[in-house]
């Protein structure tokens, strides 16, 4: 039983009127559970056949699915390790549906951790163009990076930068910008006891001030005719219609545009959308705005600095892959990166990763990175050890154990589950040394 703050109940009663009984009834039921399919790595058929429970389509995106309540923990499932899907509050998928990123575009996700929406954006970009995922809280940016790596995203930059510094430096660079703003989290109340504890009218007010500041920064990053999408997982009008109205009043060059979707219901600003628990998700608000004024982009494209020292990384790549890399390799310190095709200058922007980590220089050799295999398809690799999702050997691999393999296998081999890459090992003498990262392993039995 959730103890909702009285003041919150009064506000919701005033706002929803005859719908209020439906709304408040939802708090006696469990929250919805959902996942997003990651088509960068996996088809819907493979996902359905590899999960131990059925999934059902949710209305907020063609990639989102309801889980049954009895689904249990999903983080330890082989296809989760493989990045075939990610856990997502289903109505949260609505923001990216409204953002509508197109392959080849430059997209900024300004408040991106833990990364559900960034992953969804990446899958819609299909590896083309650029996703810039920013998270101001550094520790949360690491989680964001880990989730994007697991999902095999190859054309992203992950940064931890203050929104205003980032958007000023990258003024006019992006086709679309998503501000999924930090909020009072009223739509999380069924899932997150802490959000209930932290709620107060003062917190709502403080959030709305911060949200307006973030939107103001975001407006700088968008090119002329580009789209800015604002979303929250809260219901308070102050943080939703209120913030959008104030933003539009001080940015006459932005126009509210229709969200172009039918799920949920119109907000008080009818072009924006609201989703409540009685609409099939925990709760979200989405508004889309178009920038109508010129915003010339002065941002230079990234210039490759260092083409020396590449041979060992190239050799390693050719040891693992059938064909030469389609992307530039860039050494950065002792790391080697496969850079996205589209990339602005990166200096002083808190960049943690650009593209895919290929490997790390160690003494006289380069060791491949887990991320390199996660972003690959089995068909691209010279050697793959393939398992089915219910294989005991795969379970042992995910616990970090050494495996027996064909004695003929030598060197680095990808490990796949149901045809989806989930890591790698090094084979010799009929054994495969496990390179599945320690922090990602399932617990020993
Ligand atoms: N979009 C994310 C996703 O789909 O996984 C969820 C984002 S969450 C609603 C908002 C994020 O904004 C949090 O990760 C929080 O750390 C970050 N944040 C907090 N304060 C911020 C600020 N002043 N500017 C920008 N982001 C902030």
Short mmCIF file of N, CA and C in Angstrom, two decimals, residues 120-207:
data_model
loop_
_atom_site.label_atom_id
_atom_site.label_comp_id
_atom_site.label_asym_id
_atom_site.label_seq_id
_atom_site.Cartn_x
_atom_site.Cartn_y
_atom_site.Cartn_z
N UNK A 120 16.82 3.62 -27.10
CA UNK A 120 15.70 3.65 -28.05
C UNK A 120 16.05 4.55 -29.25
N UNK A 121 16.67 5.70 -28.97
CA UNK A 121 17.08 6.61 -30.06
C UNK A 121 18.10 5.90 -30.94
N UNK A 122 19.09 5.25 -30.30
CA UNK A 122 20.15 4.58 -31.07
C UNK A 122 19.56 3.53 -31.99
N UNK A 123 18.56 2.81 -31.51
CA UNK A 123 18.01 1.75 -32.37
C UNK A 123 17.26 2.37 -33.55
N UNK A 124 16.71 3.56 -33.38
CA UNK A 124 16.01 4.20 -34.50
C UNK A 124 17.01 4.83 -35.48
N UNK A 125 18.19 5.21 -34.99
CA UNK A 125 19.22 5.77 -35.88
C UNK A 125 19.87 4.68 -36.74
N UNK A 126 19.74 3.42 -36.32
CA UNK A 126 20.28 2.27 -37.05
C UNK A 126 21.78 2.42 -37.33
N UNK A 127 22.51 3.00 -36.43
CA UNK A 127 23.97 3.12 -36.60
C UNK A 127 24.39 4.29 -37.48
N UNK A 128 23.42 5.04 -38.02
CA UNK A 128 23.77 6.15 -38.92
C UNK A 128 23.51 7.49 -38.22
N UNK A 129 24.43 8.46 -38.45
CA UNK A 129 24.30 9.74 -37.78
C UNK A 129 24.95 9.67 -36.41
N UNK A 130 24.55 10.56 -35.52
CA UNK A 130 25.20 10.63 -34.21
C UNK A 130 24.18 10.77 -33.10
N UNK A 131 24.39 10.00 -32.05
CA UNK A 131 23.64 10.19 -30.80
C UNK A 131 24.63 10.74 -29.77
N UNK A 132 24.34 11.92 -29.25
CA UNK A 132 25.17 12.47 -28.16
C UNK A 132 24.35 12.32 -26.89
N UNK A 133 24.84 11.44 -25.98
CA UNK A 133 24.12 11.17 -24.73
C UNK A 133 24.87 11.84 -23.59
N UNK A 134 24.21 12.79 -22.95
CA UNK A 134 24.87 13.52 -21.88
C UNK A 134 24.17 13.28 -20.54
N UNK A 135 24.96 13.15 -19.51
CA UNK A 135 24.41 13.03 -18.16
C UNK A 135 25.30 13.81 -17.21
N UNK A 136 24.72 14.83 -16.57
CA UNK A 136 25.54 15.74 -15.78
C UNK A 136 26.13 15.06 -14.54
N UNK A 137 25.43 14.08 -13.97
CA UNK A 137 25.95 13.40 -12.77
C UNK A 137 26.92 12.31 -13.22
N UNK A 138 28.20 12.49 -12.85
CA UNK A 138 29.26 11.65 -13.43
C UNK A 138 29.04 10.16 -13.16
N UNK A 139 28.65 9.80 -11.92
CA UNK A 139 28.49 8.38 -11.60
C UNK A 139 27.37 7.78 -12.45
N UNK A 140 26.34 8.56 -12.72
CA UNK A 140 25.23 8.06 -13.55
C UNK A 140 25.66 7.97 -15.02
N UNK A 141 26.62 8.81 -15.43
CA UNK A 141 27.10 8.73 -16.81
C UNK A 141 27.81 7.40 -17.08
N UNK A 142 28.45 6.85 -16.03
CA UNK A 142 29.10 5.54 -16.20
C UNK A 142 28.07 4.45 -16.45
N UNK A 143 26.93 4.54 -15.76
CA UNK A 143 25.86 3.54 -15.95
C UNK A 143 25.31 3.69 -17.37
N UNK A 144 25.16 4.93 -17.80
CA UNK A 144 24.69 5.20 -19.16
C UNK A 144 25.63 4.55 -20.18
N UNK A 145 26.93 4.74 -20.00
CA UNK A 145 27.90 4.17 -20.93
C UNK A 145 27.80 2.64 -20.93
N UNK A 146 27.70 2.06 -19.76
CA UNK A 146 27.64 0.61 -19.66
C UNK A 146 26.38 0.08 -20.38
N UNK A 147 25.26 0.78 -20.24
CA UNK A 147 24.03 0.34 -20.91
C UNK A 147 24.13 0.48 -22.44
N UNK A 148 24.75 1.56 -22.89
CA UNK A 148 24.89 1.74 -24.35
C UNK A 148 25.85 0.70 -24.93
N UNK A 149 26.89 0.36 -24.16
CA UNK A 149 27.83 -0.68 -24.61
C UNK A 149 27.12 -2.03 -24.71
N UNK A 150 26.35 -2.33 -23.68
CA UNK A 150 25.63 -3.62 -23.67
C UNK A 150 24.72 -3.72 -24.89
N UNK A 151 24.12 -2.61 -25.26
CA UNK A 151 23.17 -2.61 -26.38
C UNK A 151 23.86 -2.43 -27.73
N UNK A 152 25.19 -2.44 -27.74
CA UNK A 152 25.93 -2.45 -29.00
C UNK A 152 25.82 -1.17 -29.81
N UNK A 153 25.66 -0.03 -29.12
CA UNK A 153 25.52 1.25 -29.83
C UNK A 153 26.91 1.70 -30.30
N UNK A 154 27.04 1.97 -31.58
CA UNK A 154 28.37 2.26 -32.14
C UNK A 154 28.54 3.73 -32.53
N UNK A 155 27.44 4.48 -32.61
CA UNK A 155 27.54 5.86 -33.11
C UNK A 155 27.17 6.88 -32.06
N UNK A 156 27.59 6.62 -30.81
CA UNK A 156 27.24 7.54 -29.72
C UNK A 156 28.48 8.17 -29.10
N UNK A 157 28.27 9.39 -28.60
CA UNK A 157 29.23 10.01 -27.69
C UNK A 157 28.55 10.04 -26.32
N UNK A 158 29.28 9.66 -25.29
CA UNK A 158 28.74 9.76 -23.93
C UNK A 158 29.56 10.83 -23.20
N UNK A 159 28.86 11.79 -22.62
CA UNK A 159 29.58 12.85 -21.91
C UNK A 159 28.93 13.12 -20.57
N UNK A 160 29.70 13.79 -19.72
CA UNK A 160 29.15 14.27 -18.45
C UNK A 160 29.52 15.75 -18.37
N UNK A 161 28.61 16.56 -18.83
CA UNK A 161 28.89 17.99 -18.99
C UNK A 161 27.68 18.77 -18.48
N UNK A 162 27.91 19.97 -17.98
CA UNK A 162 26.77 20.81 -17.61
C UNK A 162 25.99 21.15 -18.88
N UNK A 163 24.65 21.03 -18.87
CA UNK A 163 23.88 21.25 -20.11
C UNK A 163 24.21 22.57 -20.80
N UNK A 164 24.42 23.63 -20.01
CA UNK A 164 24.63 24.92 -20.67
C UNK A 164 25.99 24.97 -21.37
N UNK A 165 27.01 24.39 -20.73
CA UNK A 165 28.34 24.37 -21.38
C UNK A 165 28.28 23.56 -22.66
N UNK A 166 27.60 22.42 -22.59
CA UNK A 166 27.54 21.53 -23.76
C UNK A 166 26.79 22.20 -24.91
N UNK A 167 25.62 22.75 -24.59
CA UNK A 167 24.76 23.30 -25.65
C UNK A 167 25.33 24.60 -26.23
N UNK A 168 26.08 25.34 -25.42
CA UNK A 168 26.73 26.55 -25.94
C UNK A 168 27.85 26.14 -26.90
N UNK A 169 28.61 25.13 -26.50
CA UNK A 169 29.74 24.69 -27.34
C UNK A 169 29.24 24.04 -28.64
N UNK A 170 28.08 23.38 -28.57
CA UNK A 170 27.57 22.67 -29.76
C UNK A 170 26.35 23.40 -30.34
N UNK A 171 26.38 24.71 -30.28
CA UNK A 171 25.23 25.51 -30.75
C UNK A 171 24.90 25.19 -32.21
N UNK A 172 23.64 24.95 -32.48
CA UNK A 172 23.16 24.73 -33.84
C UNK A 172 23.56 23.41 -34.46
N UNK A 173 24.13 22.49 -33.67
CA UNK A 173 24.68 21.24 -34.24
C UNK A 173 23.62 20.15 -34.45
N UNK A 174 22.54 20.18 -33.67
CA UNK A 174 21.65 19.00 -33.64
C UNK A 174 20.33 19.20 -34.40
N UNK A 175 19.88 18.10 -35.03
CA UNK A 175 18.58 18.08 -35.69
C UNK A 175 17.46 17.98 -34.67
N UNK A 176 17.71 17.19 -33.62
CA UNK A 176 16.67 16.99 -32.58
C UNK A 176 17.35 16.90 -31.22
N UNK A 177 16.69 17.49 -30.23
CA UNK A 177 17.22 17.44 -28.86
C UNK A 177 16.11 16.95 -27.93
N UNK A 178 16.47 16.00 -27.09
CA UNK A 178 15.53 15.51 -26.08
C UNK A 178 15.96 16.01 -24.71
N UNK A 179 15.01 16.65 -24.01
CA UNK A 179 15.23 17.00 -22.60
C UNK A 179 14.25 16.17 -21.79
N UNK A 180 14.73 15.04 -21.29
CA UNK A 180 13.91 14.21 -20.40
C UNK A 180 14.31 14.63 -19.00
N UNK A 181 13.62 15.64 -18.50
CA UNK A 181 14.14 16.44 -17.39
C UNK A 181 14.05 15.74 -16.04
N UNK A 182 15.02 16.05 -15.15
CA UNK A 182 14.87 15.59 -13.76
C UNK A 182 13.61 16.25 -13.20
N UNK A 183 12.79 15.48 -12.49
CA UNK A 183 11.48 16.00 -12.08
C UNK A 183 11.09 15.44 -10.72
N UNK A 184 9.91 15.81 -10.25
CA UNK A 184 9.48 15.33 -8.93
C UNK A 184 9.01 13.88 -8.98
N UNK A 185 8.95 13.28 -10.15
CA UNK A 185 8.77 11.83 -10.27
C UNK A 185 7.43 11.29 -9.79
N UNK A 186 6.35 12.09 -9.93
CA UNK A 186 5.05 11.60 -9.46
C UNK A 186 4.62 10.33 -10.21
N UNK A 187 5.05 10.22 -11.45
CA UNK A 187 4.74 9.02 -12.24
C UNK A 187 5.55 7.80 -11.82
N UNK A 188 6.45 7.99 -10.87
CA UNK A 188 7.26 6.86 -10.38
C UNK A 188 6.75 6.34 -9.04
N UNK A 189 5.68 6.98 -8.52
CA UNK A 189 5.27 6.65 -7.15
C UNK A 189 4.94 5.16 -6.95
N UNK A 190 4.44 4.50 -7.99
CA UNK A 190 4.10 3.07 -7.80
C UNK A 190 5.36 2.20 -7.79
N UNK A 191 6.46 2.74 -8.34
CA UNK A 191 7.68 1.93 -8.46
C UNK A 191 8.74 2.32 -7.45
N UNK A 192 8.67 3.56 -6.95
CA UNK A 192 9.81 4.10 -6.23
C UNK A 192 9.35 4.84 -4.96
N UNK A 193 9.50 4.15 -3.84
CA UNK A 193 9.09 4.69 -2.54
C UNK A 193 9.81 6.01 -2.24
N UNK A 194 11.08 6.09 -2.68
CA UNK A 194 11.87 7.29 -2.38
C UNK A 194 11.27 8.54 -3.04
N UNK A 195 10.73 8.36 -4.26
CA UNK A 195 10.12 9.50 -4.95
C UNK A 195 8.93 10.02 -4.13
N UNK A 196 8.20 9.11 -3.49
CA UNK A 196 7.06 9.52 -2.65
C UNK A 196 7.59 10.30 -1.44
N UNK A 197 8.66 9.77 -0.82
CA UNK A 197 9.23 10.41 0.38
C UNK A 197 9.74 11.82 0.06
N UNK A 198 10.31 11.98 -1.13
CA UNK A 198 10.96 13.27 -1.46
C UNK A 198 9.97 14.32 -1.94
N UNK A 199 8.72 13.91 -2.20
CA UNK A 199 7.77 14.84 -2.81
C UNK A 199 7.34 15.94 -1.84
N UNK A 200 7.27 17.15 -2.33
CA UNK A 200 6.66 18.26 -1.57
C UNK A 200 6.37 19.36 -2.59
N UNK A 201 5.44 20.27 -2.27
CA UNK A 201 5.17 21.36 -3.22
C UNK A 201 6.44 22.17 -3.49
N UNK A 202 7.31 22.28 -2.49
CA UNK A 202 8.56 23.05 -2.68
C UNK A 202 9.48 22.33 -3.67
N UNK A 203 9.48 21.00 -3.59
CA UNK A 203 10.32 20.22 -4.52
C UNK A 203 9.80 20.39 -5.95
N UNK A 204 8.47 20.37 -6.10
CA UNK A 204 7.86 20.57 -7.43
C UNK A 204 8.31 21.93 -7.99
N UNK A 205 8.26 22.94 -7.14
CA UNK A 205 8.63 24.29 -7.57
C UNK A 205 10.12 24.34 -7.96
N UNK A 206 10.96 23.73 -7.13
CA UNK A 206 12.41 23.75 -7.40
C UNK A 206 12.70 23.01 -8.72
N UNK A 207 12.00 21.91 -8.94
CA UNK A 207 12.20 21.15 -10.19
C UNK A 207 11.84 22.01 -11.39
#
